[in-house]
């Protein structure tokens, strides 16, 4: 991961924030939206992009864009720093490999035992019915 190159690829959008702050929040654009295009990034190699697609699948839209929004503070600069920090934490997952799935196999003997237990159980339950004389 080449962080300086990634920082050059980032796009920032600002808008008016909501929440506490009174007239100040109504007049200034303190909400920061950081936009990062994962598919077109030159700062990540193919393996890192693949890992990020797996780990961040809920945060990446259909166009391969990661969007981080912060409006917690009253200053645009502070929110920008927080958004950058969150993006860097997200991108640090690129080094983590995709976990392998452990597929449990049902062996033929186990399947036979299971069916035999089911058959015995159904016979027990069938014997609980009314007795005809």
Coordinates of C-alpha atoms in Angstrom, one line a residue:
X1 CA 0.0 0.0 0.0
X2 CA 1.5 3.3 -1.1
X3 CA -0.3 5.8 1.3
X4 CA 1.2 9.0 -0.3
X5 CA 0.0 8.0 -3.7
X6 CA -3.4 7.0 -2.3
X7 CA -3.7 10.5 -0.6
X8 CA -3.3 12.1 -4.0
X9 CA -6.1 10.0 -5.5
X10 CA -8.6 11.0 -2.8
X11 CA -11.5 13.4 -3.5
X12 CA -13.1 15.5 -0.7
X13 CA -16.6 16.9 -0.7
X14 CA -17.9 19.2 1.9
X15 CA -21.5 20.1 2.9
X16 CA -23.4 21.5 5.8
X17 CA -23.4 19.3 8.8
X18 CA -26.3 18.5 11.0
X19 CA -26.5 18.3 14.8
X20 CA -25.4 20.6 17.5
X21 CA -23.8 24.0 16.8
X22 CA -26.6 26.4 16.3
X23 CA -26.2 29.1 13.7
X24 CA -22.6 28.1 13.1
X25 CA -23.6 24.7 11.8
X26 CA -26.2 26.3 9.5
X27 CA -23.7 28.6 7.8
X28 CA -20.5 26.5 7.5
X29 CA -19.7 23.4 5.6
X30 CA -18.1 21.2 8.2
X31 CA -19.3 17.8 7.0
X32 CA -16.6 16.0 5.1
X33 CA -17.1 13.2 2.6
X34 CA -14.0 11.4 1.5
X35 CA -14.3 9.5 -1.8
X36 CA -11.8 6.8 -2.8
X37 CA -12.1 4.9 -6.1
X38 CA -10.7 1.4 -5.3
X39 CA -10.9 0.1 -8.8
X40 CA -8.8 2.9 -10.4
X41 CA -6.3 3.3 -7.5
X42 CA -2.6 3.0 -8.4
X43 CA -1.6 2.9 -4.8
X44 CA -2.8 -0.7 -4.2
X45 CA -1.8 -3.8 -6.0
X46 CA -4.2 -6.5 -7.3
X47 CA -4.0 -8.7 -4.2
X48 CA -4.6 -5.8 -1.8
X49 CA -7.7 -4.7 -3.8
X50 CA -9.0 -8.2 -3.8
X51 CA -8.5 -8.5 0.0
X52 CA -10.3 -5.1 0.5
X53 CA -13.2 -6.1 -1.7
X54 CA -13.7 -9.1 0.6
X55 CA -13.2 -7.4 4.0
X56 CA -15.1 -4.1 3.0
X57 CA -17.8 -5.6 0.8
X58 CA -20.5 -3.6 2.7
X59 CA -18.7 -0.3 2.4
X60 CA -17.9 -0.5 -1.4
X61 CA -20.6 0.5 -3.8
X62 CA -21.3 -1.0 -7.3
X63 CA -18.7 1.3 -8.9
X64 CA -15.9 0.3 -6.6
X65 CA -16.0 3.5 -4.6
X66 CA -15.4 3.7 -0.8
X67 CA -17.0 6.7 0.8
X68 CA -16.1 7.9 4.4
X69 CA -18.2 10.6 6.0
X70 CA -17.5 12.5 9.1
X71 CA -19.5 15.3 10.7
X72 CA -18.7 14.7 14.4
X73 CA -16.7 17.9 14.9
X74 CA -17.4 21.6 14.5
X75 CA -14.4 22.2 12.2
X76 CA -13.9 21.0 8.6
X77 CA -10.2 20.3 9.2
X78 CA -10.9 18.1 12.2
X79 CA -13.5 16.1 10.4
X80 CA -11.2 15.8 7.4
X81 CA -8.4 14.4 9.6
X82 CA -10.9 11.9 11.3
X83 CA -12.1 10.8 7.9
X84 CA -8.5 10.2 6.6
X85 CA -7.8 8.2 9.8
X86 CA -10.8 6.0 9.3
X87 CA -9.9 5.4 5.6
X88 CA -6.4 4.5 6.6
X89 CA -7.7 2.0 9.1
X90 CA -10.0 0.5 6.5
X91 CA -7.1 0.2 4.0
X92 CA -4.9 -1.5 6.6
X93 CA -7.2 -4.5 6.1
X94 CA -5.6 -5.0 2.7
X95 CA -2.7 -6.9 4.3
X96 CA -5.0 -9.4 5.9
X97 CA -5.6 -12.5 3.8
X98 CA -9.0 -13.7 2.9
X99 CA -9.9 -16.5 5.4
X100 CA -10.3 -19.9 3.9
X101 CA -13.7 -21.6 4.3
X102 CA -13.8 -24.8 6.2
X103 CA -16.3 -27.1 4.6
X104 CA -17.5 -29.9 6.8
X105 CA -17.9 -33.2 5.0
X106 CA -20.6 -35.7 5.8
X107 CA -19.1 -39.1 5.5
X108 CA -21.2 -42.0 4.2
X109 CA -21.0 -43.9 7.6
X110 CA -22.2 -40.8 9.5
X111 CA -25.1 -40.4 7.1
X112 CA -26.1 -44.0 7.5
X113 CA -25.9 -43.7 11.3
X114 CA -28.0 -40.5 11.3
X115 CA -30.7 -42.1 9.1
X116 CA -30.8 -45.2 11.4
X117 CA -31.3 -43.0 14.4
X118 CA -34.1 -41.1 12.6
X119 CA -35.8 -44.4 11.7
X120 CA -35.6 -45.7 15.3
X121 CA -37.0 -42.4 16.7
X122 CA -39.9 -42.4 14.2
X123 CA -40.7 -46.0 15.3
X124 CA -40.8 -44.9 18.9
X125 CA -43.1 -42.0 18.1
X126 CA -45.3 -44.2 16.0
X127 CA -45.8 -46.6 18.9
X128 CA -47.3 -43.8 21.0
X129 CA -50.5 -43.8 19.0
X130 CA -53.9 -45.2 20.0
X131 CA -54.1 -48.9 20.4
X132 CA -56.9 -50.6 18.3
X133 CA -58.4 -53.7 20.0

